[in-house]
Amino acid sequence: MSDSSNRQRLPLMLAGIFGLIFGLVAWDLASDYSEGVDPLHVAIESLVLALSGMAMLWLVLRTVRQRRHLGDLEGNLDRARRESIRWRERYQDTIRGLSAAISEQFERWGLSAAEAEIAMLMLKGLGLKEIADVRGTGERTVREQARSVYRKAGVANRSALSAFFLEDLLAPIEAAGEDEPAACERRGSGNSQPRT
């Protein structure tokens, strides 16, 4: 049975259980009343039943809402995965070329194989702890290798490392009514030549 059909049946099952409990308690109250049990006792049981019913109904509605939210999240995740696959398939040659260009730049900087791997993982957005987990090394080792990458690349940090590769890939932001070179120079970039 699929998760979606289970998700659709859950509210019905909970409503059935709730209805059964309500029916049994109502039968108990009716039999107490017909046997001449003190009306105060019946009133207290009725109040407890009403409060319990409201609490159970609240839990059922909360569970249903959480399930729907979970279903929405799963749908969004599925759409994002499909879009990612389509994007990767469409730009696979570009991605391979970009990876090769990044690897060539790592070689020009003289990065070791470990440093190049760490630099690539940092460019992919992994944190130092995640990189340590992926590589099976200590976080301290990764931190030192990252510092070495920054030193050899001549950059200050991860953001600067990412910017090194992204700057020439992204189209410049032009100010309204300005030509591109003037806008780039004011931003401090004016360098359109590839870096080595």
PDB file of N, CA, C and O in Angstrom, residues 101-157:
ATOM      1  N   ALA A 101      37.801  22.983 -16.052  1.00  0.00           N
ATOM      2  CA  ALA A 101      38.445  24.286 -15.907  1.00  0.00           C
ATOM      3  C   ALA A 101      38.827  24.551 -14.454  1.00  0.00           C
ATOM      4  O   ALA A 101      39.908  25.073 -14.165  1.00  0.00           O
ATOM      5  N   ILE A 102      37.957  24.170 -13.536  1.00  0.00           N
ATOM      6  CA  ILE A 102      38.265  24.349 -12.105  1.00  0.00           C
ATOM      7  C   ILE A 102      39.455  23.480 -11.724  1.00  0.00           C
ATOM      8  O   ILE A 102      40.371  23.934 -11.028  1.00  0.00           O
ATOM      9  N   SER A 103      39.474  22.230 -12.188  1.00  0.00           N
ATOM     10  CA  SER A 103      40.599  21.330 -11.886  1.00  0.00           C
ATOM     11  C   SER A 103      41.907  21.881 -12.449  1.00  0.00           C
ATOM     12  O   SER A 103      42.962  21.793 -11.800  1.00  0.00           O
ATOM     13  N   GLU A 104      41.869  22.452 -13.645  1.00  0.00           N
ATOM     14  CA  GLU A 104      43.078  23.057 -14.234  1.00  0.00           C
ATOM     15  C   GLU A 104      43.575  24.213 -13.375  1.00  0.00           C
ATOM     16  O   GLU A 104      44.781  24.370 -13.172  1.00  0.00           O
ATOM     17  N   GLN A 105      42.625  25.023 -12.869  1.00  0.00           N
ATOM     18  CA  GLN A 105      43.030  26.139 -12.011  1.00  0.00           C
ATOM     19  C   GLN A 105      43.643  25.615 -10.716  1.00  0.00           C
ATOM     20  O   GLN A 105      44.628  26.162 -10.236  1.00  0.00           O
ATOM     21  N   PHE A 106      43.099  24.540 -10.160  1.00  0.00           N
ATOM     22  CA  PHE A 106      43.675  23.937  -8.963  1.00  0.00           C
ATOM     23  C   PHE A 106      45.114  23.502  -9.230  1.00  0.00           C
ATOM     24  O   PHE A 106      45.995  23.677  -8.386  1.00  0.00           O
ATOM     25  N   GLU A 107      45.351  22.929 -10.407  1.00  0.00           N
ATOM     26  CA  GLU A 107      46.722  22.513 -10.772  1.00  0.00           C
ATOM     27  C   GLU A 107      47.634  23.729 -10.874  1.00  0.00           C
ATOM     28  O   GLU A 107      48.785  23.684 -10.416  1.00  0.00           O
ATOM     29  N   ARG A 108      47.150  24.825 -11.492  1.00  0.00           N
ATOM     30  CA  ARG A 108      47.972  26.038 -11.596  1.00  0.00           C
ATOM     31  C   ARG A 108      48.325  26.592 -10.222  1.00  0.00           C
ATOM     32  O   ARG A 108      49.394  27.155 -10.024  1.00  0.00           O
ATOM     33  N   TRP A 109      47.421  26.450  -9.278  1.00  0.00           N
ATOM     34  CA  TRP A 109      47.705  26.912  -7.928  1.00  0.00           C
ATOM     35  C   TRP A 109      48.639  25.962  -7.180  1.00  0.00           C
ATOM     36  O   TRP A 109      49.134  26.292  -6.107  1.00  0.00           O
ATOM     37  N   GLY A 110      48.829  24.765  -7.703  1.00  0.00           N
ATOM     38  CA  GLY A 110      49.695  23.785  -7.053  1.00  0.00           C
ATOM     39  C   GLY A 110      49.031  23.080  -5.877  1.00  0.00           C
ATOM     40  O   GLY A 110      49.715  22.681  -4.925  1.00  0.00           O
ATOM     41  N   LEU A 111      47.708  22.890  -5.948  1.00  0.00           N
ATOM     42  CA  LEU A 111      47.018  22.193  -4.863  1.00  0.00           C
ATOM     43  C   LEU A 111      47.334  20.705  -4.914  1.00  0.00           C
ATOM     44  O   LEU A 111      47.408  20.106  -5.998  1.00  0.00           O
ATOM     45  N   SER A 112      47.502  20.103  -3.756  1.00  0.00           N
ATOM     46  CA  SER A 112      47.658  18.647  -3.684  1.00  0.00           C
ATOM     47  C   SER A 112      46.310  18.012  -4.018  1.00  0.00           C
ATOM     48  O   SER A 112      45.284  18.694  -4.079  1.00  0.00           O
ATOM     49  N   ALA A 113      46.315  16.696  -4.211  1.00  0.00           N
ATOM     50  CA  ALA A 113      45.055  15.999  -4.532  1.00  0.00           C
ATOM     51  C   ALA A 113      44.038  16.199  -3.401  1.00  0.00           C
ATOM     52  O   ALA A 113      42.852  16.439  -3.654  1.00  0.00           O
ATOM     53  N   ALA A 114      44.485  16.109  -2.150  1.00  0.00           N
ATOM     54  CA  ALA A 114      43.587  16.286  -1.012  1.00  0.00           C
ATOM     55  C   ALA A 114      43.054  17.714  -0.965  1.00  0.00           C
ATOM     56  O   ALA A 114      41.853  17.939  -0.736  1.00  0.00           O
ATOM     57  N   GLU A 115      43.926  18.695  -1.191  1.00  0.00           N
ATOM     58  CA  GLU A 115      43.488  20.091  -1.182  1.00  0.00           C
ATOM     59  C   GLU A 115      42.491  20.364  -2.307  1.00  0.00           C
ATOM     60  O   GLU A 115      41.499  21.075  -2.113  1.00  0.00           O
ATOM     61  N   ALA A 116      42.745  19.793  -3.481  1.00  0.00           N
ATOM     62  CA  ALA A 116      41.833  19.978  -4.614  1.00  0.00           C
ATOM     63  C   ALA A 116      40.463  19.379  -4.299  1.00  0.00           C
ATOM     64  O   ALA A 116      39.420  19.975  -4.618  1.00  0.00           O
ATOM     65  N   GLU A 117      40.461  18.210  -3.660  1.00  0.00           N
ATOM     66  CA  GLU A 117      39.185  17.579  -3.310  1.00  0.00           C
ATOM     67  C   GLU A 117      38.429  18.439  -2.297  1.00  0.00           C
ATOM     68  O   GLU A 117      37.226  18.656  -2.415  1.00  0.00           O
ATOM     69  N   ILE A 118      39.149  18.946  -1.313  1.00  0.00           N
ATOM     70  CA  ILE A 118      38.522  19.796  -0.299  1.00  0.00           C
ATOM     71  C   ILE A 118      38.005  21.078  -0.930  1.00  0.00           C
ATOM     72  O   ILE A 118      36.880  21.519  -0.656  1.00  0.00           O
ATOM     73  N   ALA A 119      38.788  21.688  -1.815  1.00  0.00           N
ATOM     74  CA  ALA A 119      38.354  22.915  -2.489  1.00  0.00           C
ATOM     75  C   ALA A 119      37.084  22.653  -3.303  1.00  0.00           C
ATOM     76  O   ALA A 119      36.146  23.461  -3.283  1.00  0.00           O
ATOM     77  N   MET A 120      37.036  21.529  -4.008  1.00  0.00           N
ATOM     78  CA  MET A 120      35.855  21.209  -4.813  1.00  0.00           C
ATOM     79  C   MET A 120      34.629  21.009  -3.914  1.00  0.00           C
ATOM     80  O   MET A 120      33.541  21.495  -4.223  1.00  0.00           O
ATOM     81  N   LEU A 121      34.820  20.326  -2.789  1.00  0.00           N
ATOM     82  CA  LEU A 121      33.702  20.106  -1.861  1.00  0.00           C
ATOM     83  C   LEU A 121      33.241  21.423  -1.240  1.00  0.00           C
ATOM     84  O   LEU A 121      32.047  21.629  -1.018  1.00  0.00           O
ATOM     85  N   MET A 122      34.176  22.331  -0.981  1.00  0.00           N
ATOM     86  CA  MET A 122      33.789  23.646  -0.460  1.00  0.00           C
ATOM     87  C   MET A 122      32.993  24.406  -1.515  1.00  0.00           C
ATOM     88  O   MET A 122      32.004  25.068  -1.202  1.00  0.00           O
ATOM     89  N   LEU A 123      33.415  24.321  -2.784  1.00  0.00           N
ATOM     90  CA  LEU A 123      32.683  24.996  -3.855  1.00  0.00           C
ATOM     91  C   LEU A 123      31.272  24.423  -4.000  1.00  0.00           C
ATOM     92  O   LEU A 123      30.351  25.122  -4.408  1.00  0.00           O
ATOM     93  N   LYS A 124      31.107  23.154  -3.665  1.00  0.00           N
ATOM     94  CA  LYS A 124      29.787  22.519  -3.739  1.00  0.00           C
ATOM     95  C   LYS A 124      28.913  22.881  -2.543  1.00  0.00           C
ATOM     96  O   LYS A 124      27.745  22.518  -2.493  1.00  0.00           O
ATOM     97  N   GLY A 125      29.499  23.575  -1.555  1.00  0.00           N
ATOM     98  CA  GLY A 125      28.695  24.068  -0.442  1.00  0.00           C
ATOM     99  C   GLY A 125      28.785  23.257   0.837  1.00  0.00           C
ATOM    100  O   GLY A 125      28.075  23.550   1.793  1.00  0.00           O
ATOM    101  N   LEU A 126      29.632  22.241   0.884  1.00  0.00           N
ATOM    102  CA  LEU A 126      29.742  21.446   2.102  1.00  0.00           C
ATOM    103  C   LEU A 126      30.523  22.215   3.157  1.00  0.00           C
ATOM    104  O   LEU A 126      31.483  22.931   2.854  1.00  0.00           O
ATOM    105  N   GLY A 127      30.121  22.045   4.408  1.00  0.00           N
ATOM    106  CA  GLY A 127      30.837  22.640   5.528  1.00  0.00           C
ATOM    107  C   GLY A 127      32.060  21.790   5.872  1.00  0.00           C
ATOM    108  O   GLY A 127      32.200  20.652   5.408  1.00  0.00           O
ATOM    109  N   LEU A 128      32.935  22.331   6.698  1.00  0.00           N
ATOM    110  CA  LEU A 128      34.170  21.616   7.035  1.00  0.00           C
ATOM    111  C   LEU A 128      33.888  20.290   7.737  1.00  0.00           C
ATOM    112  O   LEU A 128      34.544  19.285   7.457  1.00  0.00           O
ATOM    113  N   LYS A 129      32.908  20.265   8.625  1.00  0.00           N
ATOM    114  CA  LYS A 129      32.566  19.015   9.308  1.00  0.00           C
ATOM    115  C   LYS A 129      32.036  17.993   8.309  1.00  0.00           C
ATOM    116  O   LYS A 129      32.393  16.814   8.367  1.00  0.00           O
ATOM    117  N   GLU A 130      31.186  18.439   7.384  1.00  0.00           N
ATOM    118  CA  GLU A 130      30.659  17.528   6.360  1.00  0.00           C
ATOM    119  C   GLU A 130      31.779  16.984   5.473  1.00  0.00           C
ATOM    120  O   GLU A 130      31.789  15.796   5.140  1.00  0.00           O
ATOM    121  N   ILE A 131      32.728  17.851   5.124  1.00  0.00           N
ATOM    122  CA  ILE A 131      33.864  17.406   4.302  1.00  0.00           C
ATOM    123  C   ILE A 131      34.681  16.370   5.069  1.00  0.00           C
ATOM    124  O   ILE A 131      35.095  15.353   4.512  1.00  0.00           O
ATOM    125  N   ALA A 132      34.899  16.614   6.353  1.00  0.00           N
ATOM    126  CA  ALA A 132      35.644  15.660   7.181  1.00  0.00           C
ATOM    127  C   ALA A 132      34.921  14.318   7.211  1.00  0.00           C
ATOM    128  O   ALA A 132      35.551  13.262   7.090  1.00  0.00           O
ATOM    129  N   ASP A 133      33.598  14.337   7.338  1.00  0.00           N
ATOM    130  CA  ASP A 133      32.820  13.099   7.343  1.00  0.00           C
ATOM    131  C   ASP A 133      32.925  12.373   6.008  1.00  0.00           C
ATOM    132  O   ASP A 133      33.103  11.154   5.965  1.00  0.00           O
ATOM    133  N   VAL A 134      32.798  13.124   4.911  1.00  0.00           N
ATOM    134  CA  VAL A 134      32.873  12.521   3.574  1.00  0.00           C
ATOM    135  C   VAL A 134      34.238  11.887   3.333  1.00  0.00           C
ATOM    136  O   VAL A 134      34.339  10.789   2.786  1.00  0.00           O
ATOM    137  N   ARG A 135      35.291  12.570   3.775  1.00  0.00           N
ATOM    138  CA  ARG A 135      36.663  12.108   3.508  1.00  0.00           C
ATOM    139  C   ARG A 135      37.174  11.145   4.580  1.00  0.00           C
ATOM    140  O   ARG A 135      38.218  10.545   4.414  1.00  0.00           O
ATOM    141  N   GLY A 136      36.457  11.033   5.676  1.00  0.00           N
ATOM    142  CA  GLY A 136      36.903  10.145   6.747  1.00  0.00           C
ATOM    143  C   GLY A 136      38.133  10.673   7.471  1.00  0.00           C
ATOM    144  O   GLY A 136      38.988   9.905   7.910  1.00  0.00           O
ATOM    145  N   THR A 137      38.232  12.002   7.580  1.00  0.00           N
ATOM    146  CA  THR A 137      39.355  12.626   8.283  1.00  0.00           C
ATOM    147  C   THR A 137      38.802  13.519   9.381  1.00  0.00           C
ATOM    148  O   THR A 137      37.592  13.701   9.505  1.00  0.00           O
ATOM    149  N   GLY A 138      39.719  14.098  10.145  1.00  0.00           N
ATOM    150  CA  GLY A 138      39.300  14.987  11.210  1.00  0.00           C
ATOM    151  C   GLY A 138      38.972  16.374  10.684  1.00  0.00           C
ATOM    152  O   GLY A 138      39.528  16.823   9.677  1.00  0.00           O
ATOM    153  N   GLU A 139      38.088  17.054  11.382  1.00  0.00           N
ATOM    154  CA  GLU A 139      37.704  18.408  10.982  1.00  0.00           C
ATOM    155  C   GLU A 139      38.900  19.355  11.059  1.00  0.00           C
ATOM    156  O   GLU A 139      39.043  20.248  10.226  1.00  0.00           O
ATOM    157  N   ARG A 140      39.762  19.137  12.019  1.00  0.00           N
ATOM    158  CA  ARG A 140      40.954  19.984  12.162  1.00  0.00           C
ATOM    159  C   ARG A 140      41.864  19.855  10.939  1.00  0.00           C
ATOM    160  O   ARG A 140      42.398  20.840  10.435  1.00  0.00           O
ATOM    161  N   THR A 141      42.012  18.626  10.445  1.00  0.00           N
ATOM    162  CA  THR A 141      42.822  18.390   9.247  1.00  0.00           C
ATOM    163  C   THR A 141      42.219  19.123   8.050  1.00  0.00           C
ATOM    164  O   THR A 141      42.931  19.788   7.286  1.00  0.00           O
ATOM    165  N   VAL A 142      40.911  19.021   7.903  1.00  0.00           N
ATOM    166  CA  VAL A 142      40.231  19.692   6.791  1.00  0.00           C
ATOM    167  C   VAL A 142      40.400  21.201   6.915  1.00  0.00           C
ATOM    168  O   VAL A 142      40.644  21.893   5.922  1.00  0.00           O
ATOM    169  N   ARG A 143      40.280  21.722   8.119  1.00  0.00           N
ATOM    170  CA  ARG A 143      40.427  23.166   8.333  1.00  0.00           C
ATOM    171  C   ARG A 143      41.819  23.630   7.899  1.00  0.00           C
ATOM    172  O   ARG A 143      41.967  24.648   7.224  1.00  0.00           O
ATOM    173  N   GLU A 144      42.852  22.881   8.271  1.00  0.00           N
ATOM    174  CA  GLU A 144      44.222  23.243   7.883  1.00  0.00           C
ATOM    175  C   GLU A 144      44.411  23.165   6.372  1.00  0.00           C
ATOM    176  O   GLU A 144      45.063  24.022   5.766  1.00  0.00           O
ATOM    177  N   GLN A 145      43.842  22.139   5.743  1.00  0.00           N
ATOM    178  CA  GLN A 145      43.961  22.005   4.291  1.00  0.00           C
ATOM    179  C   GLN A 145      43.191  23.128   3.593  1.00  0.00           C
ATOM    180  O   GLN A 145      43.632  23.628   2.554  1.00  0.00           O
ATOM    181  N   ALA A 146      42.055  23.543   4.154  1.00  0.00           N
ATOM    182  CA  ALA A 146      41.297  24.661   3.580  1.00  0.00           C
ATOM    183  C   ALA A 146      42.113  25.944   3.663  1.00  0.00           C
ATOM    184  O   ALA A 146      42.163  26.718   2.699  1.00  0.00           O
ATOM    185  N   ARG A 147      42.794  26.161   4.791  1.00  0.00           N
ATOM    186  CA  ARG A 147      43.661  27.343   4.911  1.00  0.00           C
ATOM    187  C   ARG A 147      44.768  27.311   3.865  1.00  0.00           C
ATOM    188  O   ARG A 147      45.131  28.335   3.288  1.00  0.00           O
ATOM    189  N   SER A 148      45.303  26.131   3.623  1.00  0.00           N
ATOM    190  CA  SER A 148      46.342  25.983   2.605  1.00  0.00           C
ATOM    191  C   SER A 148      45.791  26.310   1.218  1.00  0.00           C
ATOM    192  O   SER A 148      46.465  26.952   0.403  1.00  0.00           O
ATOM    193  N   VAL A 149      44.569  25.872   0.944  1.00  0.00           N
ATOM    194  CA  VAL A 149      43.920  26.192  -0.341  1.00  0.00           C
ATOM    195  C   VAL A 149      43.801  27.702  -0.487  1.00  0.00           C
ATOM    196  O   VAL A 149      44.155  28.269  -1.532  1.00  0.00           O
ATOM    197  N   TYR A 150      43.305  28.370   0.550  1.00  0.00           N
ATOM    198  CA  TYR A 150      43.132  29.822   0.494  1.00  0.00           C
ATOM    199  C   TYR A 150      44.473  30.515   0.239  1.00  0.00           C
ATOM    200  O   TYR A 150      44.567  31.443  -0.562  1.00  0.00           O
ATOM    201  N   ARG A 151      45.525  30.060   0.940  1.00  0.00           N
ATOM    202  CA  ARG A 151      46.849  30.672   0.800  1.00  0.00           C
ATOM    203  C   ARG A 151      47.367  30.500  -0.623  1.00  0.00           C
ATOM    204  O   ARG A 151      47.808  31.458  -1.258  1.00  0.00           O
ATOM    205  N   LYS A 152      47.298  29.270  -1.153  1.00  0.00           N
ATOM    206  CA  LYS A 152      47.805  28.994  -2.499  1.00  0.00           C
ATOM    207  C   LYS A 152      46.981  29.721  -3.565  1.00  0.00           C
ATOM    208  O   LYS A 152      47.508  30.129  -4.596  1.00  0.00           O
ATOM    209  N   ALA A 153      45.691  29.886  -3.332  1.00  0.00           N
ATOM    210  CA  ALA A 153      44.813  30.554  -4.297  1.00  0.00           C
ATOM    211  C   ALA A 153      44.890  32.070  -4.172  1.00  0.00           C
ATOM    212  O   ALA A 153      44.436  32.789  -5.061  1.00  0.00           O
ATOM    213  N   GLY A 154      45.442  32.538  -3.074  1.00  0.00           N
ATOM    214  CA  GLY A 154      45.537  33.980  -2.859  1.00  0.00           C
ATOM    215  C   GLY A 154      44.196  34.606  -2.524  1.00  0.00           C
ATOM    216  O   GLY A 154      43.930  35.751  -2.899  1.00  0.00           O
ATOM    217  N   VAL A 155      43.348  33.850  -1.837  1.00  0.00           N
ATOM    218  CA  VAL A 155      42.041  34.367  -1.429  1.00  0.00           C
ATOM    219  C   VAL A 155      41.936  34.312   0.087  1.00  0.00           C
ATOM    220  O   VAL A 155      42.686  33.573   0.740  1.00  0.00           O
ATOM    221  N   ALA A 156      40.986  35.068   0.625  1.00  0.00           N
ATOM    222  CA  ALA A 156      40.875  35.174   2.083  1.00  0.00           C
ATOM    223  C   ALA A 156      40.012  34.098   2.715  1.00  0.00           C
ATOM    224  O   ALA A 156      40.247  33.702   3.854  1.00  0.00           O
ATOM    225  N   ASN A 157      39.009  33.603   1.971  1.00  0.00           N
ATOM    226  CA  ASN A 157      38.059  32.688   2.592  1.00  0.00           C
ATOM    227  C   ASN A 157      37.263  31.936   1.524  1.00  0.00           C
ATOM    228  O   ASN A 157      37.499  32.104   0.327  1.00  0.00           O
TER     229      ASN A 157
END
